[in-house]
Amino acid sequence: MKIGLLIIDLQEVHLGKVEQKVIDQACEFVNYVSELLRSKDHTVIHIQDIEGMQPSDEEKFKIIPGIEIKETDLRVTKEYSNAFWKTDLEQIVLEQGIDLLILSGYAAEHCVLFTYNGAMERGFKAVLLQDGILSSKSDVIPATYRDRKLISYPVIEALVQ
């Protein structure tokens, strides 16, 4: 089984209302799973929202330093909440032969959720990375977990062995 990890919108411009401690904890889970997947030749894809970006704002739209990026990672830029909408993400998933998408990043109630729904609408198997999604609203994460399929890093470890 080929696994793809989507790391969605972990950019300074979007994370202003999230506590740094919470961001750091999510980055720890995302980085651990990223490295685990890379070590077994799975795919890591960074999704960057560039909607409204001006040349003078480019620095704010970069992926935060807490997320490790490797040369083998892929990148997709988007201008809509659903990372599949008007991007080449669907084609990348198909070309990579990805059977399972693991979603992480910001914001659980917007871009992560819309991308999850976009994956499901396209017939892809999708799950959320437990402890790997963020929101500026404290009640959103439990509701998101309650209503969607989740995966924890110990399960990912078992899948890639």
Coordinates of N, CA and C in Angstrom, one line a residue:
M1 N 0.8 -1.2 0.0 CA 0.0 0.0 0.0 C 0.9 1.2 0.0
K2 N 0.6 2.2 -0.9 CA 1.4 3.4 -1.0 C 0.6 4.5 -0.2
I3 N 1.3 5.2 0.7 CA 0.7 6.2 1.6 C 1.2 7.6 1.1
G4 N 0.3 8.6 1.2 CA 0.7 10.0 1.0 C 0.3 10.8 2.1
L5 N 1.2 11.6 2.6 CA 0.9 12.6 3.7 C 0.7 14.0 3.1
L6 N -0.4 14.6 3.4 CA -0.6 16.0 3.0 C -0.4 16.8 4.2
I7 N 0.4 17.8 4.0 CA 0.7 18.8 5.1 C 0.1 20.1 4.6
I8 N -1.0 20.5 5.2 CA -1.8 21.6 4.6 C -1.6 22.9 5.3
D9 N -1.3 23.9 4.6 CA -1.3 25.3 5.1 C -0.6 25.6 6.4
L10 N 0.5 24.9 6.7 CA 1.2 25.2 7.9 C 2.2 26.4 7.6
Q11 N 1.6 27.6 7.5 CA 2.2 28.8 7.1 C 2.0 29.9 8.1
E12 N 3.0 30.7 8.3 CA 2.9 31.8 9.3 C 1.6 32.7 9.1
V13 N 1.3 33.0 7.9 CA 0.2 33.9 7.6 C -1.1 33.3 8.1
H14 N -1.2 32.0 8.3 CA -2.5 31.4 8.7 C -2.5 31.1 10.2
L15 N -1.4 30.9 10.8 CA -1.3 30.4 12.2 C -1.3 31.4 13.3
G16 N -1.6 32.7 13.0 CA -1.5 33.8 13.9 C -2.3 33.6 15.2
K17 N -3.4 33.0 15.1 CA -4.3 32.8 16.3 C -4.1 31.5 17.1
V18 N -3.1 30.7 16.7 CA -2.9 29.4 17.3 C -1.7 29.6 18.2
E19 N -1.8 29.0 19.4 CA -0.7 29.1 20.4 C 0.5 28.4 19.9
Q20 N 1.7 28.9 20.1 CA 2.9 28.3 19.7 C 3.1 26.9 20.2
K21 N 2.7 26.7 21.5 CA 2.9 25.4 22.1 C 2.1 24.3 21.3
V22 N 0.9 24.7 20.9 CA 0.0 23.8 20.1 C 0.6 23.5 18.7
I23 N 1.1 24.6 18.1 CA 1.8 24.4 16.8 C 3.0 23.5 16.9
D24 N 3.8 23.7 18.0 CA 5.0 22.9 18.1 C 4.6 21.4 18.3
Q25 N 3.6 21.1 19.1 CA 3.1 19.7 19.3 C 2.7 19.1 18.0
A26 N 1.9 19.8 17.2 CA 1.4 19.3 15.9 C 2.6 19.0 15.0
C27 N 3.6 20.0 15.0 CA 4.7 19.8 14.1 C 5.5 18.6 14.5
E28 N 5.6 18.3 15.8 CA 6.3 17.0 16.2 C 5.7 15.8 15.7
F29 N 4.3 15.7 15.7 CA 3.7 14.6 15.1 C 3.8 14.5 13.6
V30 N 3.6 15.7 12.9 CA 3.7 15.7 11.5 C 5.2 15.3 11.0
N31 N 6.2 15.9 11.7 CA 7.6 15.6 11.3 C 7.9 14.1 11.6
Y32 N 7.4 13.5 12.6 CA 7.7 12.1 12.9 C 7.1 11.2 11.8
V33 N 5.8 11.5 11.5 CA 5.1 10.7 10.5 C 5.8 10.9 9.1
S34 N 6.1 12.2 8.8 CA 6.8 12.5 7.5 C 8.1 11.7 7.4
E35 N 8.9 11.7 8.4 CA 10.2 11.0 8.3 C 9.9 9.5 8.2
L36 N 9.0 9.0 9.0 CA 8.6 7.5 8.9 C 8.2 7.1 7.5
L37 N 7.4 7.9 6.9 CA 6.9 7.6 5.5 C 8.0 7.8 4.5
R38 N 8.8 8.8 4.6 CA 9.9 9.0 3.7 C 10.9 7.8 3.7
S39 N 11.1 7.3 4.9 CA 12.1 6.2 5.1 C 11.6 4.9 4.4
K40 N 10.3 4.8 4.1 CA 9.8 3.7 3.5 C 9.3 4.0 2.1
D41 N 9.8 5.1 1.5 CA 9.5 5.5 0.1 C 8.0 5.8 -0.1
H42 N 7.4 6.4 0.9 CA 6.0 6.9 0.7 C 6.1 8.4 0.3
T43 N 5.0 9.0 0.1 CA 5.0 10.4 -0.5 C 4.6 11.4 0.6
V44 N 5.3 12.5 0.7 CA 5.0 13.7 1.5 C 4.8 14.8 0.6
I45 N 3.6 15.5 0.7 CA 3.2 16.6 -0.1 C 2.9 17.8 0.8
H46 N 3.5 18.9 0.5 CA 3.3 20.1 1.3 C 2.3 21.0 0.4
I47 N 1.2 21.4 1.1 CA 0.2 22.2 0.4 C 0.4 23.6 0.9
Q48 N 0.5 24.6 0.0 CA 0.7 26.0 0.4 C -0.5 26.8 -0.2
D49 N -1.2 27.5 0.7 CA -2.2 28.4 0.3 C -1.6 29.8 -0.1
I50 N -1.8 30.2 -1.4 CA -1.2 31.4 -1.8 C -2.2 32.4 -2.2
E51 N -3.5 32.2 -1.8 CA -4.6 33.1 -2.1 C -4.2 34.5 -1.5
G52 N -4.3 35.5 -2.3 CA -4.1 36.9 -1.9 C -2.6 37.2 -1.7
M53 N -1.7 36.4 -2.0 CA -0.3 36.6 -1.7 C 0.2 37.7 -2.7
Q54 N 0.9 38.7 -2.1 CA 1.6 39.8 -2.8 C 3.1 39.5 -2.7
P55 N 3.8 40.0 -3.7 CA 5.3 39.8 -3.6 C 5.9 40.3 -2.3
S56 N 5.4 41.3 -1.7 CA 5.9 41.8 -0.4 C 5.5 40.9 0.8
D57 N 4.5 40.0 0.6 CA 4.1 39.1 1.6 C 4.7 37.7 1.5
E58 N 5.5 37.5 0.5 CA 6.0 36.1 0.2 C 6.6 35.4 1.5
E59 N 7.3 36.1 2.3 CA 7.9 35.5 3.5 C 6.9 34.9 4.4
K60 N 5.7 35.6 4.6 CA 4.7 35.1 5.5 C 4.0 33.9 5.0
F61 N 4.1 33.7 3.7 CA 3.4 32.5 3.0 C 4.2 31.3 3.0
K62 N 5.5 31.4 3.4 CA 6.4 30.2 3.4 C 5.9 29.2 4.5
I63 N 6.2 27.9 4.3 CA 5.9 26.9 5.3 C 6.7 27.2 6.6
I64 N 6.1 27.1 7.7 CA 6.8 27.5 9.0 C 8.1 26.6 9.2
P65 N 9.0 27.2 9.9 CA 10.3 26.5 10.2 C 10.2 25.2 11.0
G66 N 9.1 25.1 11.7 CA 8.9 23.9 12.5 C 8.6 22.6 11.7
I67 N 8.3 22.8 10.4 CA 8.0 21.6 9.6 C 9.3 21.3 8.7
E68 N 9.7 20.1 8.8 CA 10.9 19.7 8.0 C 10.5 19.4 6.6
I69 N 11.3 19.9 5.7 CA 11.0 19.7 4.3 C 12.3 19.1 3.7
K70 N 12.0 18.0 2.9 CA 13.2 17.3 2.3 C 13.1 17.5 0.7
E71 N 14.2 17.2 0.1 CA 14.2 17.4 -1.4 C 13.2 16.5 -2.1
T72 N 13.0 15.3 -1.5 CA 12.1 14.4 -2.2 C 10.6 14.7 -2.0
D73 N 10.3 15.7 -1.1 CA 8.9 16.1 -0.9 C 8.4 16.8 -2.1
L74 N 7.1 16.7 -2.3 CA 6.4 17.4 -3.4 C 5.7 18.6 -2.8
R75 N 5.4 19.6 -3.7 CA 4.7 20.8 -3.2 C 3.5 21.1 -4.2
V76 N 2.4 21.6 -3.6 CA 1.3 22.0 -4.4 C 0.9 23.4 -3.8
T77 N 0.7 24.4 -4.7 CA 0.1 25.6 -4.3 C -1.4 25.7 -4.6
K78 N -2.1 26.4 -3.8 CA -3.6 26.4 -4.0 C -4.1 27.8 -3.7
E79 N -5.3 28.1 -4.3 CA -5.9 29.4 -4.0 C -7.3 29.2 -3.4
Y80 N -7.7 27.9 -3.2 CA -9.0 27.6 -2.7 C -8.9 26.7 -1.5
S81 N -9.9 26.6 -0.7 CA -9.8 25.7 0.5 C -9.5 24.3 0.3
N82 N -10.2 23.7 -0.7 CA -10.0 22.3 -1.1 C -8.7 22.2 -2.0
A83 N -7.7 21.6 -1.5 CA -6.4 21.5 -2.2 C -6.5 20.7 -3.5
F84 N -7.6 20.0 -3.8 CA -7.8 19.4 -5.0 C -8.4 20.3 -6.1
W85 N -9.0 21.4 -5.7 CA -9.7 22.3 -6.6 C -8.8 23.2 -7.4
K86 N -8.8 23.0 -8.7 CA -7.9 23.8 -9.6 C -6.4 23.7 -9.3
T87 N -6.0 22.5 -8.9 CA -4.6 22.2 -8.7 C -4.2 20.9 -9.4
D88 N -3.0 20.5 -9.3 CA -2.6 19.2 -9.9 C -2.5 18.1 -8.8
L89 N -3.1 18.3 -7.7 CA -3.0 17.4 -6.6 C -3.6 16.0 -7.0
E90 N -4.7 16.0 -7.6 CA -5.3 14.7 -8.0 C -4.4 13.9 -8.9
Q91 N -3.8 14.6 -9.9 CA -2.9 14.0 -10.8 C -1.7 13.4 -10.1
I92 N -1.2 14.2 -9.1 CA 0.0 13.8 -8.3 C -0.3 12.5 -7.6
V93 N -1.5 12.5 -6.9 CA -1.9 11.3 -6.2 C -2.0 10.1 -7.1
L94 N -2.6 10.3 -8.2 CA -2.7 9.1 -9.2 C -1.3 8.7 -9.7
E95 N -0.5 9.7 -10.1 CA 0.8 9.3 -10.6 C 1.7 8.6 -9.6
Q96 N 1.6 9.0 -8.3 CA 2.4 8.4 -7.3 C 1.8 7.0 -6.8
G97 N 0.6 6.7 -7.3 CA 0.0 5.4 -7.0 C -0.4 5.4 -5.5
I98 N -0.8 6.5 -4.9 CA -1.2 6.6 -3.5 C -2.5 5.9 -3.3
D99 N -2.5 5.0 -2.3 CA -3.8 4.3 -1.9 C -4.5 4.9 -0.7
L100 N -3.7 5.6 0.1 CA -4.2 6.1 1.4 C -3.6 7.5 1.6
L101 N -4.5 8.5 1.8 CA -4.0 9.9 2.1 C -4.2 10.2 3.5
I102 N -3.2 10.6 4.2 CA -3.2 11.1 5.6 C -3.1 12.6 5.5
L103 N -4.1 13.3 6.1 CA -4.2 14.7 6.1 C -3.8 15.3 7.4
S104 N -3.0 16.3 7.4 CA -2.5 17.1 8.6 C -2.5 18.5 8.2
G105 N -2.4 19.4 9.2 CA -2.2 20.8 9.0 C -3.3 21.7 9.5
Y106 N -3.5 22.8 8.9 CA -4.4 23.9 9.4 C -5.3 24.3 8.2
A107 N -6.5 24.6 8.4 CA -7.4 24.7 9.6 C -8.3 23.5 9.5
A108 N -8.5 22.8 10.7 CA -9.3 21.6 10.7 C -10.7 21.9 10.1
E109 N -11.3 23.1 10.4 CA -12.7 23.4 10.0 C -12.8 23.9 8.6
H110 N -11.6 24.2 8.0 CA -11.7 24.8 6.6 C -10.9 23.9 5.7
C111 N -9.6 24.3 5.5 CA -8.8 23.7 4.4 C -8.6 22.2 4.6
V112 N -8.3 21.7 5.8 CA -8.2 20.3 6.1 C -9.5 19.6 5.8
L113 N -10.6 20.1 6.3 CA -11.9 19.4 6.1 C -12.3 19.4 4.6
F114 N -12.1 20.6 3.9 CA -12.5 20.6 2.5 C -11.6 19.7 1.7
T115 N -10.3 19.6 2.0 CA -9.5 18.7 1.3 C -9.8 17.3 1.5
Y116 N -10.1 17.0 2.8 CA -10.6 15.6 3.2 C -11.8 15.3 2.3
N117 N -12.8 16.2 2.3 CA -14.0 15.9 1.5 C -13.7 15.8 0.0
G118 N -12.8 16.6 -0.5 CA -12.4 16.6 -1.9 C -11.7 15.2 -2.2
A119 N -10.9 14.7 -1.3 CA -10.3 13.4 -1.5 C -11.4 12.3 -1.6
M120 N -12.4 12.4 -0.7 CA -13.4 11.4 -0.6 C -14.3 11.4 -1.9
E121 N -14.6 12.7 -2.3 CA -15.4 12.9 -3.6 C -14.7 12.3 -4.8
R122 N -13.4 12.2 -4.8 CA -12.6 11.7 -5.9 C -12.3 10.2 -5.7
G123 N -12.9 9.6 -4.7 CA -12.7 8.2 -4.5 C -11.4 7.7 -3.8
F124 N -10.7 8.7 -3.2 CA -9.5 8.3 -2.5 C -9.8 8.0 -1.1
K125 N -9.1 7.1 -0.5 CA -9.2 6.8 0.9 C -8.5 7.9 1.7
A126 N -9.1 8.5 2.7 CA -8.5 9.6 3.4 C -8.8 9.5 4.9
V127 N -7.8 9.8 5.7 CA -7.9 9.8 7.1 C -7.1 11.1 7.6
L128 N -7.5 11.5 8.8 CA -6.8 12.6 9.5 C -5.8 12.1 10.4
L129 N -4.6 12.8 10.5 CA -3.6 12.4 11.4 C -3.9 12.9 12.8
Q130 N -4.1 12.0 13.7 CA -4.4 12.3 15.1 C -3.3 13.1 15.7
D131 N -3.7 14.2 16.3 CA -2.7 15.2 16.9 C -1.9 16.0 15.8
G132 N -2.3 15.9 14.6 CA -1.6 16.5 13.5 C -2.4 17.6 12.8
I133 N -3.6 18.0 13.3 CA -4.4 19.0 12.7 C -4.5 20.1 13.7
L134 N -4.7 21.3 13.2 CA -4.8 22.5 14.0 C -6.0 23.4 13.7
S135 N -6.4 24.2 14.7 CA -7.5 25.1 14.5 C -7.3 26.3 15.5
S136 N -7.8 27.4 15.2 CA -7.7 28.6 16.1 C -8.9 28.5 17.1
K137 N -9.8 27.5 16.9 CA -10.9 27.4 17.8 C -10.8 26.1 18.5
S138 N -10.9 26.1 19.8 CA -10.6 24.9 20.7 C -11.6 23.8 20.5
D139 N -12.9 24.1 20.2 CA -13.9 23.1 20.1 C -13.9 22.4 18.7
V140 N -13.2 22.8 17.8 CA -13.2 22.3 16.4 C -12.5 20.9 16.3
I141 N -11.4 20.8 17.0 CA -10.6 19.6 16.8 C -11.4 18.3 17.3
P142 N -12.0 18.4 18.5 CA -12.8 17.2 18.9 C -13.9 16.9 18.0
A143 N -14.6 17.9 17.5 CA -15.7 17.7 16.6 C -15.2 17.1 15.3
T144 N -14.1 17.5 14.8 CA -13.5 17.0 13.6 C -13.1 15.5 13.7
Y145 N -12.5 15.2 14.9 CA -12.1 13.8 15.1 C -13.4 12.9 15.3
R146 N -14.4 13.5 15.9 CA -15.6 12.7 16.1 C -16.3 12.2 14.8
D147 N -16.2 13.1 13.8 CA -17.0 12.9 12.6 C -16.2 12.4 11.4
R148 N -14.9 12.2 11.6 CA -14.1 11.8 10.4 C -13.2 10.5 10.8
K149 N -12.6 9.9 9.8 CA -11.7 8.8 10.1 C -10.4 9.3 10.5
L150 N -9.8 8.7 11.5 CA -8.5 9.1 12.1 C -7.5 8.0 12.0
I151 N -6.2 8.4 12.1 CA -5.1 7.4 12.2 C -4.1 8.0 13.1
S152 N -3.6 7.1 14.0 CA -2.5 7.6 14.9 C -1.2 7.1 14.4
Y153 N -0.1 7.7 14.9 CA 1.2 7.3 14.4 C 1.6 5.9 14.7
P154 N 1.1 5.3 15.9 CA 1.5 3.8 16.0 C 0.8 2.9 14.9
V155 N -0.3 3.3 14.5 CA -1.0 2.6 13.4 C -0.2 2.7 12.1
I156 N 0.3 4.0 11.8 CA 1.1 4.2 10.7 C 2.4 3.4 10.7
E157 N 3.0 3.4 11.9 CA 4.2 2.5 12.1 C 4.0 1.1 11.7
A158 N 2.8 0.6 12.1 CA 2.5 -0.8 11.8 C 2.2 -1.0 10.3
L159 N 1.6 0.0 9.7 CA 1.3 -0.2 8.3 C 2.5 -0.2 7.4
V160 N 3.5 0.5 7.8 CA 4.7 0.7 6.9 C 5.8 -0.4 7.2
Q161 N 5.6 -1.2 8.2 CA 6.6 -2.3 8.6 C 6.6 -3.4 7.5

